[in-house]
């Protein structure tokens, strides 16, 4: 399983764009990069997933460089409700046997 | 609502006792995952079942066991409970080809 490294915490202000970077130096060929969001005492929620280049949905963008050894989750114009822990996961999403291994995550605090 | 149902939501029990946590996956999802999250700790992967069979195992104690039934619901059994077993236990489900895992709201276990 590819190990991931993220900043422990980040602060931002409402309305700003937030970029959270995740390092995954030993990512395998079949691995995808997935980000989850977790609020206190709630289960994690899927945000976005990608393999290479850029992926965008209604919530976030995910930037993956050509070597795929890192990725950046971009949250546009954050609000107070975006305060949460963000997890970067790396793994093969196909097949019937896979571990979803969560690292320590990044605590994002959005300030007014 | 993720579509994953966990019961009970809260459970208080004494040390040495045995409890069963139940998870109903999203309709059609064959994979079920169990996680433990202690206070201020990350999500620890315990075990995964796929269509009734164990497929991946994480840091699950020997005092803990799980199974997935023919109707695809799953149960996590925790025995000889210790104070340190107090935590939030999450269940998640996913399909084989789906890349997103959906988490339930968790069962908060308090061992006194």
PDB file of C-alpha atoms in Angstrom:
ATOM      1  CA  UNK A   1       0.000   0.000   0.000  1.00  0.00           C
ATOM      2  CA  UNK A   2       1.291   3.415  -0.946  1.00  0.00           C
ATOM      3  CA  UNK A   3       2.021   5.601   2.062  1.00  0.00           C
ATOM      4  CA  UNK A   4       0.732   9.163   1.994  1.00  0.00           C
ATOM      5  CA  UNK A   5       2.010  12.293   3.695  1.00  0.00           C
ATOM      6  CA  UNK A   6      -0.151  15.373   4.255  1.00  0.00           C
ATOM      7  CA  UNK A   7       0.201  18.503   6.379  1.00  0.00           C
ATOM      8  CA  UNK A   8      -1.312  17.987   9.806  1.00  0.00           C
ATOM      9  CA  UNK A   9      -3.263  21.234   9.737  1.00  0.00           C
ATOM     10  CA  UNK A  10      -4.029  24.302   7.655  1.00  0.00           C
ATOM     11  CA  UNK A  11      -5.864  27.533   8.331  1.00  0.00           C
ATOM     12  CA  UNK A  12      -7.641  29.631   5.759  1.00  0.00           C
ATOM     13  CA  UNK A  13     -10.150  32.463   5.563  1.00  0.00           C
ATOM     14  CA  UNK A  14     -13.602  32.410   4.094  1.00  0.00           C
ATOM     15  CA  UNK A  15     -13.662  33.034   0.360  1.00  0.00           C
ATOM     16  CA  UNK A  16     -10.094  31.924  -0.233  1.00  0.00           C
ATOM     17  CA  UNK A  17      -8.932  29.027  -2.358  1.00  0.00           C
ATOM     18  CA  UNK A  18      -7.322  26.249  -0.349  1.00  0.00           C
ATOM     19  CA  UNK A  19      -4.785  23.802  -1.732  1.00  0.00           C
ATOM     20  CA  UNK A  20      -3.892  20.682   0.242  1.00  0.00           C
ATOM     21  CA  UNK A  21      -0.980  18.647  -1.068  1.00  0.00           C
ATOM     22  CA  UNK A  22      -0.435  14.950  -0.511  1.00  0.00           C
ATOM     23  CA  UNK A  23       2.820  13.087  -1.180  1.00  0.00           C
ATOM     24  CA  UNK A  24       2.723   9.479  -2.320  1.00  0.00           C
ATOM     25  CA  UNK A  25       6.185   8.624  -3.621  1.00  0.00           C
ATOM     26  CA  UNK A  26       5.631   4.873  -4.003  1.00  0.00           C
ATOM     27  CA  UNK A  27       2.328   5.038  -5.867  1.00  0.00           C
ATOM     28  CA  UNK A  28       1.767   1.970  -8.055  1.00  0.00           C
ATOM     29  CA  UNK A  29       0.711   1.897 -11.689  1.00  0.00           C
ATOM     30  CA  UNK A  30      -2.865   0.838 -10.945  1.00  0.00           C
ATOM     31  CA  UNK A  31      -3.339   3.192  -8.002  1.00  0.00           C
ATOM     32  CA  UNK A  32      -5.803   6.043  -8.033  1.00  0.00           C
ATOM     33  CA  UNK A  33      -5.782   9.041  -5.708  1.00  0.00           C
ATOM     34  CA  UNK A  34      -8.937   9.663  -3.713  1.00  0.00           C
ATOM     35  CA  UNK A  35      -9.842  12.414  -1.254  1.00  0.00           C
ATOM     36  CA  UNK A  36     -12.378  12.171   1.543  1.00  0.00           C
ATOM     37  CA  UNK A  37     -13.781  14.793   3.912  1.00  0.00           C
ATOM     38  CA  UNK A  38     -14.752  14.055   7.497  1.00  0.00           C
ATOM     39  CA  UNK A  39     -16.672  16.218   9.957  1.00  0.00           C
ATOM     40  CA  UNK A  40     -16.488  15.459  13.689  1.00  0.00           C
ATOM     41  CA  UNK A  41     -18.394  12.322  14.684  1.00  0.00           C
ATOM     42  CA  UNK A  42     -19.482  11.668  11.107  1.00  0.00           C
ATOM     43  CA  UNK A  43     -18.355   9.133   8.549  1.00  0.00           C
ATOM     44  CA  UNK A  44     -15.982  10.280   5.805  1.00  0.00           C
ATOM     45  CA  UNK A  45     -17.487  11.505   2.568  1.00  0.00           C
ATOM     46  CA  UNK A  46     -15.981  11.058  -0.891  1.00  0.00           C
ATOM     47  CA  UNK A  47     -14.847  14.296  -2.522  1.00  0.00           C
ATOM     48  CA  UNK A  48     -12.956  13.455  -5.678  1.00  0.00           C
ATOM     49  CA  UNK A  49     -10.806  10.833  -7.354  1.00  0.00           C
ATOM     50  CA  UNK A  50      -8.252  10.938 -10.134  1.00  0.00           C
ATOM     51  CA  UNK A  51      -5.494   9.040 -11.896  1.00  0.00           C
ATOM     52  CA  UNK A  52      -3.527  11.726 -13.701  1.00  0.00           C
ATOM     53  CA  UNK A  53      -3.633  15.367 -14.840  1.00  0.00           C
ATOM     54  CA  UNK A  54      -6.661  17.257 -13.569  1.00  0.00           C
ATOM     55  CA  UNK A  55     -10.097  16.256 -12.386  1.00  0.00           C
ATOM     56  CA  UNK A  56     -12.824  18.722 -11.479  1.00  0.00           C
ATOM     57  CA  UNK A  57     -16.271  18.286 -10.013  1.00  0.00           C
ATOM     58  CA  UNK A  58     -18.802  20.622  -8.436  1.00  0.00           C
ATOM     59  CA  UNK A  59     -16.959  20.589  -5.134  1.00  0.00           C
ATOM     60  CA  UNK A  60     -13.227  20.495  -5.830  1.00  0.00           C
ATOM     61  CA  UNK A  61     -10.387  20.038  -8.275  1.00  0.00           C
ATOM     62  CA  UNK A  62      -7.612  17.495  -8.104  1.00  0.00           C
ATOM     63  CA  UNK A  63      -4.250  18.191  -9.722  1.00  0.00           C
ATOM     64  CA  UNK A  64      -1.881  15.291 -10.369  1.00  0.00           C
ATOM     65  CA  UNK A  65       1.543  15.871 -11.960  1.00  0.00           C
ATOM     66  CA  UNK A  66       2.960  13.571 -14.596  1.00  0.00           C
ATOM     67  CA  UNK A  67       5.088  11.564 -12.149  1.00  0.00           C
ATOM     68  CA  UNK A  68       2.032  11.047  -9.895  1.00  0.00           C
ATOM     69  CA  UNK A  69       4.176  11.192  -6.758  1.00  0.00           C
ATOM     70  CA  UNK A  70       2.002  13.915  -5.303  1.00  0.00           C
ATOM     71  CA  UNK A  71      -1.433  15.408  -5.725  1.00  0.00           C
ATOM     72  CA  UNK A  72      -3.165  18.634  -4.728  1.00  0.00           C
ATOM     73  CA  UNK A  73      -6.759  19.005  -3.654  1.00  0.00           C
ATOM     74  CA  UNK A  74      -8.060  22.469  -4.460  1.00  0.00           C
ATOM     75  CA  UNK A  75     -11.149  23.844  -2.722  1.00  0.00           C
ATOM     76  CA  UNK A  76     -12.393  27.063  -4.309  1.00  0.00           C
ATOM     77  CA  UNK A  77     -13.779  29.845  -2.162  1.00  0.00           C
ATOM     78  CA  UNK A  78     -14.015  27.946   1.123  1.00  0.00           C
ATOM     79  CA  UNK A  79     -16.664  28.690   3.705  1.00  0.00           C
ATOM     80  CA  UNK A  80     -16.849  28.018   7.434  1.00  0.00           C
ATOM     81  CA  UNK A  81     -18.674  24.757   6.701  1.00  0.00           C
ATOM     82  CA  UNK A  82     -15.598  23.423   4.915  1.00  0.00           C
ATOM     83  CA  UNK A  83     -13.826  23.122   8.263  1.00  0.00           C
ATOM     84  CA  UNK A  84     -13.114  19.400   8.436  1.00  0.00           C
ATOM     85  CA  UNK A  85     -10.408  16.764   8.181  1.00  0.00           C
ATOM     86  CA  UNK A  86      -9.347  15.924   4.634  1.00  0.00           C
ATOM     87  CA  UNK A  87      -7.831  12.544   3.850  1.00  0.00           C
ATOM     88  CA  UNK A  88      -5.762  11.541   0.843  1.00  0.00           C
ATOM     89  CA  UNK A  89      -5.907   7.852  -0.069  1.00  0.00           C
ATOM     90  CA  UNK A  90      -3.921   5.977  -2.664  1.00  0.00           C
ATOM     91  CA  UNK A  91      -4.885   2.546  -3.923  1.00  0.00           C
ATOM     92  CA  UNK A  92      -6.291   0.392  -6.678  1.00  0.00           C
ATOM     93  CA  UNK A  93     -10.064   0.958  -6.680  1.00  0.00           C
ATOM     94  CA  UNK A  94     -10.871  -2.026  -8.876  1.00  0.00           C
ATOM     95  CA  UNK A  95     -11.303  -5.608  -7.862  1.00  0.00           C
ATOM     96  CA  UNK A  96     -13.001  -7.164  -4.918  1.00  0.00           C
ATOM     97  CA  UNK A  97     -10.240  -6.975  -2.337  1.00  0.00           C
ATOM     98  CA  UNK A  98      -8.840  -3.633  -1.390  1.00  0.00           C
ATOM     99  CA  UNK A  99      -8.006  -1.751   1.720  1.00  0.00           C
ATOM    100  CA  UNK A 100      -9.103   1.847   2.063  1.00  0.00           C
ATOM    101  CA  UNK A 101      -6.250   3.020   4.231  1.00  0.00           C
ATOM    102  CA  UNK A 102      -6.637   6.443   5.781  1.00  0.00           C
ATOM    103  CA  UNK A 103      -3.609   8.397   6.933  1.00  0.00           C
ATOM    104  CA  UNK A 104      -3.621  11.114   9.566  1.00  0.00           C
ATOM    105  CA  UNK A 105      -5.402  13.615   7.345  1.00  0.00           C
ATOM    106  CA  UNK A 106      -5.235  17.408   7.237  1.00  0.00           C
ATOM    107  CA  UNK A 107      -7.335  19.426   9.644  1.00  0.00           C
ATOM    108  CA  UNK A 108      -8.558  22.428   7.674  1.00  0.00           C
ATOM    109  CA  UNK A 109      -9.886  25.299   9.737  1.00  0.00           C
ATOM    110  CA  UNK A 110     -11.693  28.069   7.896  1.00  0.00           C
ATOM    111  CA  UNK A 111     -11.738  31.350   9.774  1.00  0.00           C
ATOM    112  CA  UNK A 112     -14.250  34.169   9.318  1.00  0.00           C
TER     113      UNK A 112
ATOM    114  CA  UNK B   1     -27.840  10.148   3.593  1.00  0.00           C
ATOM    115  CA  UNK B   2     -25.155   7.751   2.348  1.00  0.00           C
ATOM    116  CA  UNK B   3     -27.481   4.770   2.172  1.00  0.00           C
ATOM    117  CA  UNK B   4     -25.391   2.833   4.685  1.00  0.00           C
ATOM    118  CA  UNK B   5     -27.206   2.121   7.941  1.00  0.00           C
ATOM    119  CA  UNK B   6     -25.473   1.324  11.201  1.00  0.00           C
ATOM    120  CA  UNK B   7     -27.158   0.245  14.397  1.00  0.00           C
ATOM    121  CA  UNK B   8     -27.139   1.037  17.203  1.00  0.00           C
ATOM    122  CA  UNK B   9     -26.013   4.657  17.084  1.00  0.00           C
ATOM    123  CA  UNK B  10     -24.824   4.571  20.666  1.00  0.00           C
ATOM    124  CA  UNK B  11     -23.830   1.713  22.940  1.00  0.00           C
ATOM    125  CA  UNK B  12     -22.655   1.782  26.533  1.00  0.00           C
ATOM    126  CA  UNK B  13     -21.389  -1.412  28.084  1.00  0.00           C
ATOM    127  CA  UNK B  14     -19.097  -2.656  30.803  1.00  0.00           C
ATOM    128  CA  UNK B  15     -15.605  -4.068  30.550  1.00  0.00           C
ATOM    129  CA  UNK B  16     -15.493  -7.752  29.778  1.00  0.00           C
ATOM    130  CA  UNK B  17     -18.781  -7.719  27.912  1.00  0.00           C
ATOM    131  CA  UNK B  18     -19.530  -8.601  24.303  1.00  0.00           C
ATOM    132  CA  UNK B  19     -21.389  -6.452  21.774  1.00  0.00           C
ATOM    133  CA  UNK B  20     -22.512  -6.739  18.177  1.00  0.00           C
ATOM    134  CA  UNK B  21     -22.570  -3.832  15.760  1.00  0.00           C
ATOM    135  CA  UNK B  22     -24.679  -4.078  12.654  1.00  0.00           C
ATOM    136  CA  UNK B  23     -24.250  -2.583   9.197  1.00  0.00           C
ATOM    137  CA  UNK B  24     -26.596  -2.579   6.226  1.00  0.00           C
ATOM    138  CA  UNK B  25     -24.751  -1.574   3.050  1.00  0.00           C
ATOM    139  CA  UNK B  26     -26.149   0.446   0.196  1.00  0.00           C
ATOM    140  CA  UNK B  27     -28.447  -1.516  -2.046  1.00  0.00           C
ATOM    141  CA  UNK B  28     -26.371  -3.540  -4.478  1.00  0.00           C
ATOM    142  CA  UNK B  29     -23.002  -2.956  -2.809  1.00  0.00           C
ATOM    143  CA  UNK B  30     -21.125  -6.187  -2.294  1.00  0.00           C
ATOM    144  CA  UNK B  31     -18.194  -4.861  -0.255  1.00  0.00           C
ATOM    145  CA  UNK B  32     -18.380  -3.892   3.392  1.00  0.00           C
ATOM    146  CA  UNK B  33     -15.541  -2.306   5.350  1.00  0.00           C
ATOM    147  CA  UNK B  34     -15.222  -1.772   9.096  1.00  0.00           C
ATOM    148  CA  UNK B  35     -13.184   0.980  10.722  1.00  0.00           C
ATOM    149  CA  UNK B  36     -12.382   2.041  14.269  1.00  0.00           C
ATOM    150  CA  UNK B  37     -11.817   5.675  15.164  1.00  0.00           C
ATOM    151  CA  UNK B  38     -10.733   6.452  18.710  1.00  0.00           C
ATOM    152  CA  UNK B  39     -10.920   9.942  20.181  1.00  0.00           C
ATOM    153  CA  UNK B  40      -8.670  12.259  18.204  1.00  0.00           C
ATOM    154  CA  UNK B  41      -7.310   9.322  16.238  1.00  0.00           C
ATOM    155  CA  UNK B  42      -7.420   8.459  12.587  1.00  0.00           C
ATOM    156  CA  UNK B  43      -9.523   5.829  10.932  1.00  0.00           C
ATOM    157  CA  UNK B  44      -8.080   2.375  11.503  1.00  0.00           C
ATOM    158  CA  UNK B  45      -9.074  -0.183   8.904  1.00  0.00           C
ATOM    159  CA  UNK B  46     -10.269  -3.376  10.550  1.00  0.00           C
ATOM    160  CA  UNK B  47     -11.600  -5.730   7.903  1.00  0.00           C
ATOM    161  CA  UNK B  48     -13.304  -5.976   4.521  1.00  0.00           C
ATOM    162  CA  UNK B  49     -15.874  -8.460   3.296  1.00  0.00           C
ATOM    163  CA  UNK B  50     -16.936  -9.010  -0.283  1.00  0.00           C
ATOM    164  CA  UNK B  51     -20.098 -10.958  -1.068  1.00  0.00           C
ATOM    165  CA  UNK B  52     -19.871 -12.921   2.142  1.00  0.00           C
ATOM    166  CA  UNK B  53     -16.154 -13.637   2.116  1.00  0.00           C
ATOM    167  CA  UNK B  54     -13.336 -11.970   3.994  1.00  0.00           C
ATOM    168  CA  UNK B  55     -11.129 -10.175   1.467  1.00  0.00           C
ATOM    169  CA  UNK B  56      -8.796  -7.887   3.372  1.00  0.00           C
ATOM    170  CA  UNK B  57      -7.703  -7.666   6.964  1.00  0.00           C
ATOM    171  CA  UNK B  58      -6.215  -4.733   8.813  1.00  0.00           C
ATOM    172  CA  UNK B  59      -5.399  -4.112  12.455  1.00  0.00           C
ATOM    173  CA  UNK B  60      -8.251  -6.148  13.873  1.00  0.00           C
ATOM    174  CA  UNK B  61      -7.757  -7.607  17.327  1.00  0.00           C
ATOM    175  CA  UNK B  62      -8.320 -11.301  17.948  1.00  0.00           C
ATOM    176  CA  UNK B  63     -11.119 -10.316  20.343  1.00  0.00           C
ATOM    177  CA  UNK B  64     -12.951  -8.813  17.380  1.00  0.00           C
ATOM    178  CA  UNK B  65     -14.610 -10.726  14.579  1.00  0.00           C
ATOM    179  CA  UNK B  66     -16.914  -9.930  11.720  1.00  0.00           C
ATOM    180  CA  UNK B  67     -19.052 -11.622   9.145  1.00  0.00           C
ATOM    181  CA  UNK B  68     -21.173 -10.762   6.148  1.00  0.00           C
ATOM    182  CA  UNK B  69     -24.465 -12.559   5.685  1.00  0.00           C
ATOM    183  CA  UNK B  70     -26.178 -13.724   2.476  1.00  0.00           C
ATOM    184  CA  UNK B  71     -28.346 -10.607   2.468  1.00  0.00           C
ATOM    185  CA  UNK B  72     -25.047  -8.646   2.524  1.00  0.00           C
ATOM    186  CA  UNK B  73     -25.514  -7.023   5.894  1.00  0.00           C
ATOM    187  CA  UNK B  74     -22.520  -7.304   8.164  1.00  0.00           C
ATOM    188  CA  UNK B  75     -21.927  -7.594  11.880  1.00  0.00           C
ATOM    189  CA  UNK B  76     -18.858  -6.708  13.886  1.00  0.00           C
ATOM    190  CA  UNK B  77     -18.537  -8.622  17.149  1.00  0.00           C
ATOM    191  CA  UNK B  78     -16.404  -7.172  19.922  1.00  0.00           C
ATOM    192  CA  UNK B  79     -15.728  -9.368  22.944  1.00  0.00           C
ATOM    193  CA  UNK B  80     -13.903  -9.115  26.269  1.00  0.00           C
ATOM    194  CA  UNK B  81     -14.266  -5.392  25.951  1.00  0.00           C
ATOM    195  CA  UNK B  82     -11.657  -3.085  27.429  1.00  0.00           C
ATOM    196  CA  UNK B  83     -11.801   0.617  28.197  1.00  0.00           C
ATOM    197  CA  UNK B  84      -9.536   1.243  25.209  1.00  0.00           C
ATOM    198  CA  UNK B  85     -12.115  -0.194  22.855  1.00  0.00           C
ATOM    199  CA  UNK B  86     -14.243   2.889  23.366  1.00  0.00           C
ATOM    200  CA  UNK B  87     -14.431   4.481  19.921  1.00  0.00           C
ATOM    201  CA  UNK B  88     -16.547   5.278  16.913  1.00  0.00           C
ATOM    202  CA  UNK B  89     -16.966   2.275  14.670  1.00  0.00           C
ATOM    203  CA  UNK B  90     -17.742   3.002  11.045  1.00  0.00           C
ATOM    204  CA  UNK B  91     -18.985   0.766   8.329  1.00  0.00           C
ATOM    205  CA  UNK B  92     -18.607   1.584   4.644  1.00  0.00           C
ATOM    206  CA  UNK B  93     -19.786  -0.099   1.491  1.00  0.00           C
ATOM    207  CA  UNK B  94     -18.852  -0.016  -2.163  1.00  0.00           C
ATOM    208  CA  UNK B  95     -19.501  -1.853  -5.377  1.00  0.00           C
ATOM    209  CA  UNK B  96     -16.840  -3.759  -7.308  1.00  0.00           C
ATOM    210  CA  UNK B  97     -16.499  -1.257 -10.077  1.00  0.00           C
ATOM    211  CA  UNK B  98     -17.500   1.808  -8.143  1.00  0.00           C
ATOM    212  CA  UNK B  99     -14.564   3.821  -6.966  1.00  0.00           C
ATOM    213  CA  UNK B 100     -16.363   5.567  -4.137  1.00  0.00           C
ATOM    214  CA  UNK B 101     -16.978   4.128  -0.685  1.00  0.00           C
ATOM    215  CA  UNK B 102     -20.011   5.272   1.273  1.00  0.00           C
ATOM    216  CA  UNK B 103     -19.788   5.497   5.038  1.00  0.00           C
ATOM    217  CA  UNK B 104     -22.468   5.098   7.647  1.00  0.00           C
ATOM    218  CA  UNK B 105     -22.934   7.476  10.552  1.00  0.00           C
ATOM    219  CA  UNK B 106     -21.103   5.160  12.909  1.00  0.00           C
ATOM    220  CA  UNK B 107     -21.760   3.461  16.216  1.00  0.00           C
ATOM    221  CA  UNK B 108     -20.294   5.172  19.246  1.00  0.00           C
ATOM    222  CA  UNK B 109     -19.195   2.529  21.728  1.00  0.00           C
ATOM    223  CA  UNK B 110     -18.432   3.514  25.283  1.00  0.00           C
ATOM    224  CA  UNK B 111     -16.911   0.907  27.578  1.00  0.00           C
ATOM    225  CA  UNK B 112     -17.157   1.751  31.280  1.00  0.00           C
TER     226      UNK B 112
END
